[in-house]
Amino acid sequence: MPPQESSTLTAPAKSVYAKYLAALGPGFLFAGAAIGTSHVVQSTRAGAEYGIGLLGFILLAVLLKYPSFFFGPFYVSVTGKSLIEGYRQTFGKSVVALFALVQIPVTAIIIAAIAITTAGLAGSIVPLSLSPPTVAVILIALCCALTFVGGYKLLDWVNKVFIVILSVTTVFAALAAVPLVDWTLYPATAVSPLWSTATFITLVAVLGLMPSDITLAIMNSLWSEARNKNQGVRSDTAAEKIDFNIGYIGAAVLAACFVIMGAGVMHSQGITPADGAVGFASQVISLYTSTLGEWSGVVVGISAFTVMLTTLLTVLDGFPRMITASYYTFTRAENDGEETRRIEGSRAFLACMIGLSLLAIVILYTLMGSFRLFMDFVMVVAFLISPILATLNHLTANGATVPLALRPSRLINAWSWLAIATLALLSLGYIYVRFIV
């Protein structure tokens, strides 16, 4: 099968600086979506229970998964199409349909988890008479309205503002906690020994969404495609890589910051993290206030709330966008070469947004009895399916739709296979220790 025409969009001549500046956007959205529950809850909890003992594993996981995420913007840069379209052309419609069916309940669960955490943080900053699930529903409705009406352009602008705020406040909060941290590589006060089943299970739960679920690579490719359509040009691989690296490295740095925050104000005092979203959020903010002063509680509150609100905003665009693209791909006739239907502002996009939101609301009121168990379930599911998604991304980036001369380098491909093998072995190991032993 000969390589297919990549895109009708061509980049006009412009300065190198202008080219790279114009490409910025999807990488920031990646960071906005990634720096969410995995950071505020799981990273902070890891620091609270293990000090900095799991920090190296978290950073190693971020490094290992890099190719699996990078293949999203990479594929758009060489073909002009998203990974969803790449899946269709590489594996067929059945794989796209199966992917969408699996992702619908998973994405709804993730939306519910992000919304309830955001609501808990809002209640910790400003006293609210409404219940956390009710606040979560209001936040979901507001974010849906903003993303549907504003489209990619407004989402991109709002996200960049939030990213700046959350980055500055999170770094300040982490720096304030640094003097309180026990910098022992693996402290004796950790809740379980390093080489133990309990620690392994915790690692799987923490690393499942670190820096995020691999479906974010697909969302990133859709955002890159939307930016290209809005600008009328297609960014090349170099520009896409710079944009992606900024977001990816930023997500890694902020993950480390939240581990340090948990280690500094919770682990150092032997405090067990609260189970509920509201309780956990209030606990972290109050500990900062009592340990470092009133100002620190305000900084941490703004940091954590902005992180979660940014994540909620981006996933309520990205997840419906992903399901809509899957629907379009599956329902398009085989002889139609290009997808002409728009995602933004379409009835299909609105239906997917409302459907996922309603499913998330049902989950909020029925399955949130134990916040910690709920979050662990989300993380573990994301981890177990990650080897499959990583394999799909690798094969798509190296498939017939990508010209041979433009395919990923041998280094990136070897790195990708190492990640796939590691994720698969860890997934099998988790299944063994959890359900067989």
XYZ file of C-alpha atoms in Angstrom:
437
model
C 0.000 0.000 0.000
C 1.622 3.282 -1.057
C 1.829 6.155 1.424
C -1.297 8.282 1.348
C -1.312 11.988 0.775
C -0.613 13.568 4.149
C -2.471 16.853 4.024
C -3.418 19.727 1.793
C -2.137 22.208 4.362
C 1.285 23.614 3.587
C 3.279 26.029 5.682
C 4.072 29.423 4.158
C 7.550 30.806 4.579
C 8.070 32.405 7.987
C 10.875 32.962 10.470
C 11.990 30.038 12.617
C 10.889 31.890 15.752
C 7.428 32.608 14.330
C 7.050 29.002 13.192
C 7.785 27.571 16.633
C 5.666 30.186 18.399
C 2.688 29.409 16.162
C 3.016 25.701 16.965
C 2.674 26.226 20.717
C -0.668 25.155 22.091
C -1.375 21.404 21.987
C 1.642 20.748 24.231
C 0.247 23.166 26.808
C -3.142 21.442 26.538
C -1.317 18.143 27.078
C 0.188 19.558 30.274
C -3.180 20.962 31.355
C -4.847 17.569 30.946
C -1.954 15.575 32.442
C -1.373 17.716 35.531
C -4.522 16.693 37.304
C -5.625 13.969 39.685
C -2.455 11.981 39.044
C -0.434 14.922 40.351
C -2.610 16.590 42.991
C -3.875 13.346 44.532
C -1.623 10.434 43.642
C 1.735 12.238 43.626
C 0.944 14.063 46.867
C -0.254 10.817 48.428
C 2.911 9.038 47.281
C 4.968 11.714 48.996
C 2.821 11.509 52.138
C 3.166 7.743 52.469
C 6.647 7.104 51.062
C 8.496 10.415 51.375
C 10.589 10.762 48.233
C 10.907 6.983 47.998
C 8.715 6.739 44.879
C 9.936 9.929 43.202
C 12.570 8.124 41.132
C 10.012 5.590 39.894
C 7.605 8.372 38.933
C 10.244 10.236 36.923
C 11.410 6.974 35.345
C 7.836 6.193 34.267
C 7.526 9.646 32.687
C 10.808 9.119 30.824
C 9.877 5.603 29.716
C 6.474 6.578 28.286
C 7.807 9.530 26.271
C 7.695 7.866 22.797
C 4.152 6.557 23.324
C 2.916 10.101 23.919
C 5.135 11.793 21.335
C 3.778 9.615 18.521
C 0.535 11.648 18.748
C 1.859 15.040 17.595
C 4.504 13.293 15.484
C 1.856 11.515 13.410
C 0.001 14.778 12.749
C 3.232 16.492 11.687
C 3.964 13.926 8.971
C 0.448 13.020 7.796
C -1.762 15.959 8.794
C -4.171 13.506 10.439
C -4.926 12.408 13.995
C -4.044 9.052 15.522
C -7.718 8.060 15.312
C -7.524 8.297 11.532
C -4.173 6.541 11.715
C -5.760 3.650 13.597
C -8.430 3.362 10.901
C -5.960 3.318 8.033
C -3.521 0.994 9.815
C -5.809 -1.479 11.594
C -9.321 -0.901 10.218
C -12.630 0.390 11.538
C -13.148 -2.465 14.000
C -10.151 -1.388 16.094
C -11.443 2.200 16.186
C -14.891 1.005 17.264
C -13.445 -1.258 19.976
C -11.220 1.562 21.179
C -14.185 3.939 21.494
C -16.340 1.366 23.320
C -13.588 0.738 25.878
C -12.834 4.429 26.320
C -16.403 5.632 26.947
C -16.731 4.200 30.505
C -13.054 4.849 31.315
C -13.222 8.507 30.261
C -16.469 9.024 32.187
C -14.817 7.639 35.325
C -11.827 9.946 34.841
C -14.110 12.977 34.364
C -15.968 12.085 37.580
C -12.703 11.699 39.516
C -11.358 15.029 38.266
C -14.651 16.845 38.914
C -15.040 15.610 42.507
C -11.422 16.506 43.297
C -11.905 19.988 41.831
C -15.096 20.406 43.847
C -13.301 19.314 47.010
C -10.586 21.894 46.454
C -13.164 24.612 45.763
C -14.875 23.781 49.052
C -11.555 23.981 50.877
C -10.782 27.445 49.532
C -14.263 28.977 49.782
C -16.909 27.670 52.226
C -19.749 26.182 50.192
C -23.188 25.053 51.353
C -23.600 22.673 48.413
C -22.460 19.065 48.532
C -19.230 18.155 46.668
C -21.092 16.118 43.985
C -23.411 19.082 43.338
C -20.448 21.439 43.007
C -18.826 18.904 40.681
C -21.935 18.880 38.464
C -21.903 22.696 38.274
C -18.213 22.698 37.327
C -18.812 20.076 34.629
C -21.664 22.141 33.164
C -19.613 25.363 33.157
C -16.577 23.709 31.541
C -18.759 22.034 28.903
C -20.358 25.360 27.999
C -16.979 27.088 27.768
C -15.344 24.442 25.583
C -18.336 23.951 23.278
C -18.976 27.649 22.667
C -15.338 28.761 22.535
C -13.863 25.826 20.643
C -10.133 25.177 20.347
C -9.110 28.857 20.240
C -10.711 29.789 23.554
C -9.629 26.527 25.188
C -6.038 27.160 24.097
C -6.022 30.729 25.465
C -7.663 29.903 28.817
C -5.427 26.881 29.298
C -2.237 28.903 28.755
C -3.321 31.427 31.412
C -4.119 28.649 33.892
C -0.868 26.817 33.144
C 1.158 29.909 34.055
C -0.754 30.382 37.326
C -0.562 26.745 38.394
C 3.109 26.400 37.462
C 4.207 29.442 39.473
C 2.117 28.624 42.546
C 3.037 24.913 42.523
C 6.767 25.600 42.304
C 6.517 28.137 45.152
C 4.582 25.639 47.290
C 7.141 22.891 46.621
C 10.073 25.177 47.413
C 8.414 26.082 50.713
C 8.217 22.370 51.609
C 11.811 21.513 50.641
C 13.353 22.237 54.094
C 10.861 19.827 55.698
C 11.645 16.862 53.424
C 13.632 13.826 54.540
C 15.870 13.302 51.515
C 16.674 9.674 52.333
C 16.448 7.698 49.087
C 13.852 5.335 50.559
C 12.967 6.365 54.125
C 12.474 3.746 56.826
C 9.225 5.541 57.715
C 7.591 4.552 54.385
C 4.311 2.687 54.864
C 5.745 -0.499 53.325
C 9.200 -1.866 52.401
C 10.502 -1.136 48.916
C 10.510 -4.766 47.797
C 7.005 -5.714 48.883
C 3.683 -6.533 47.277
C 2.027 -3.494 48.900
C 4.600 -1.106 47.420
C 4.326 -2.743 43.987
C 0.530 -2.359 43.999
C 0.877 1.280 45.062
C 3.391 1.890 42.278
C 0.988 0.518 39.668
C -1.789 2.764 41.012
C 0.475 5.830 40.992
C 2.153 5.170 37.641
C -1.073 4.335 35.783
C -1.738 8.012 35.080
C 1.817 9.293 35.269
C 2.166 11.671 33.586
C -1.236 10.672 32.199
C -3.262 7.954 30.504
C -1.765 7.170 27.067
C -5.066 8.138 25.449
C -3.789 11.686 25.950
C -1.490 11.054 22.961
C -4.621 10.700 20.852
C -6.169 13.857 22.300
C -2.887 15.677 21.635
C -3.002 14.629 17.994
C -6.584 15.915 17.713
C -5.605 19.257 19.259
C -2.665 19.522 16.854
C -5.009 18.807 13.962
C -7.442 21.491 15.226
C -4.623 24.040 15.558
C -3.477 23.301 12.016
C -6.992 23.816 10.676
C -7.422 27.062 12.619
C -4.094 28.440 11.372
C -4.355 27.031 7.862
C -0.862 25.530 8.091
C 0.636 22.256 9.289
C 3.458 22.453 11.815
C 6.476 20.313 11.006
C 7.936 17.633 13.276
C 10.558 19.938 14.809
C 7.942 22.505 15.841
C 5.602 19.807 17.163
C 8.443 18.296 19.191
C 9.310 21.604 20.875
C 5.662 22.241 21.756
C 5.244 18.702 23.076
C 8.500 18.707 25.050
C 7.556 21.903 26.878
C 4.298 20.364 28.064
C 5.773 16.948 28.801
C 8.767 18.191 30.781
C 6.528 20.641 32.618
C 4.214 17.796 33.648
C 7.205 15.812 34.967
C 8.551 18.753 36.978
C 5.170 19.457 38.562
C 4.719 15.768 39.426
C 7.986 15.981 41.372
C 6.728 19.182 43.047
C 3.604 17.476 44.374
C 5.641 14.516 45.675
C 7.862 16.995 47.539
C 4.791 18.781 48.910
C 3.383 15.512 50.271
C 6.748 14.443 51.671
C 7.376 17.811 53.297
C 4.104 18.612 55.049
C 2.580 15.135 55.535
C 5.213 12.391 55.607
C 7.542 14.424 57.814
C 4.762 14.625 60.417
C 3.551 11.043 60.019
C 0.100 12.123 58.848
C -2.074 9.631 56.974
C -3.846 11.062 53.898
C -7.608 11.408 54.254
C -9.724 9.130 52.064
C -12.306 11.561 50.676
C -11.703 14.237 48.046
C -12.859 17.074 50.297
C -11.006 15.722 53.306
C -7.780 15.183 51.388
C -7.858 18.660 49.832
C -8.638 20.340 53.150
C -5.928 18.303 54.852
C -3.157 19.365 52.473
C -4.137 23.048 52.585
C -4.531 23.118 56.384
C -1.192 21.368 56.891
C 0.562 23.972 54.768
C -1.169 26.730 56.707
C -0.241 25.296 60.118
C 3.317 24.392 59.124
C 4.411 27.323 56.992
C 1.854 30.052 57.645
C -1.411 31.398 56.249
C 0.177 32.565 52.997
C 1.255 29.037 52.068
C -2.253 27.655 52.428
C -3.528 30.283 49.997
C -0.762 29.476 47.489
C -1.362 25.726 47.699
C -5.116 26.181 47.431
C -4.814 28.298 44.294
C -2.234 25.916 42.842
C -4.230 22.731 43.387
C -7.588 24.229 42.339
C -6.136 25.763 39.165
C -4.473 22.447 38.327
C -7.713 20.524 38.645
C -9.892 23.120 36.910
C -7.462 23.194 33.980
C -7.579 19.412 33.768
C -11.375 19.315 33.920
C -11.615 21.933 31.191
C -9.211 20.142 28.850
C -10.614 16.625 29.296
C -14.166 17.873 28.704
C -12.931 19.016 25.311
C -10.456 16.216 24.626
C -12.535 13.164 25.544
C -15.660 14.179 23.564
C -13.391 15.242 20.691
C -11.778 11.792 20.750
C -15.098 9.904 20.809
C -16.532 12.156 18.080
C -13.492 11.553 15.873
C -13.903 7.808 16.440
C -17.578 8.028 15.471
C -16.753 9.983 12.321
C -14.027 7.538 11.382
C -16.226 4.513 11.933
C -19.222 5.894 10.035
C -17.291 7.286 7.056
C -17.556 5.278 3.839
C -14.459 3.340 2.857
C -14.125 5.184 -0.469
C -14.178 8.642 1.211
C -10.549 9.695 1.404
C -10.868 12.791 3.605
C -13.104 13.533 6.588
C -15.122 16.679 5.783
C -17.299 16.825 8.897
C -16.256 19.319 11.570
C -15.862 18.283 15.199
C -16.056 21.676 16.916
C -19.621 22.938 17.280
C -21.098 19.813 15.721
C -24.124 17.926 17.016
C -22.025 14.797 17.346
C -19.487 16.620 19.535
C -22.277 18.079 21.687
C -23.923 14.647 22.016
C -20.635 13.051 23.083
C -19.950 15.853 25.564
C -23.409 15.602 27.123
C -23.337 11.801 27.139
C -19.960 11.530 28.861
C -20.932 14.264 31.334
C -24.192 12.524 32.265
C -22.392 9.224 32.725
C -19.807 10.972 34.923
C -22.611 12.531 37.000
C -24.198 9.113 37.543
C -20.816 7.842 38.730
C -20.460 10.838 41.089
C -23.669 9.944 42.893
C -23.304 6.155 42.913
C -19.643 5.058 42.939
C -17.794 7.637 45.018
C -18.190 6.026 48.442
C -14.452 5.487 48.846
C -12.463 8.130 47.017
C -9.126 6.382 47.486
C -10.331 3.013 46.190
C -12.059 4.783 43.316
C -8.883 6.613 42.321
C -6.799 3.443 42.593
C -9.256 1.669 40.296
C -8.982 4.439 37.688
C -5.176 4.373 37.833
C -4.928 0.583 37.601
C -7.310 0.367 34.611
C -5.265 3.047 32.838
C -2.068 1.141 33.577
C -3.378 -2.238 32.388
C -4.515 -0.921 28.983
C -1.425 1.242 28.465
C 0.676 -1.507 26.771
C -2.082 -1.996 24.184
C -2.401 1.718 23.405
C 1.377 2.138 23.327
C 1.594 -0.699 20.792
C -1.142 0.835 18.618
C 0.648 4.196 18.648
C 3.996 2.614 17.762
C 2.638 0.572 14.869
C 0.636 3.513 13.534
C 3.657 5.836 13.592
C 5.638 3.195 11.702
C 2.809 2.076 9.411
C 2.191 2.420 5.689
C 0.525 5.819 6.079
C 3.880 7.343 7.091
C 6.520 7.641 4.336
C 9.551 5.492 5.135
C 11.933 8.461 5.199
C 9.772 10.277 7.749
C 9.237 7.458 10.238
C 10.613 7.642 13.801
C 14.325 7.048 14.311
C 15.756 3.725 15.444
C 16.417 5.226 18.875
C 12.810 6.341 19.377
C 11.508 2.997 18.117
C 13.818 1.009 20.410
C 12.805 3.282 23.288
C 9.153 2.695 22.426
C 9.515 -1.093 22.365
C 11.294 -0.949 25.737
C 8.365 1.018 27.140
C 5.832 -1.441 25.698
C 7.710 -4.452 27.090
C 8.095 -2.838 30.517
C 4.441 -1.813 30.718
C 3.320 -5.284 29.630
C 5.522 -7.032 32.213
C 4.356 -4.732 35.000
C 0.721 -5.265 33.992
C 1.156 -9.030 34.061
C 2.975 -8.736 37.374
C 0.094 -6.750 38.835
C -2.477 -9.294 37.662
C -0.355 -12.073 39.187
C 0.135 -10.528 42.630
C -3.392 -9.169 42.800
C -5.479 -12.070 41.555
C -3.341 -15.226 41.435
C -1.001 -15.290 44.435
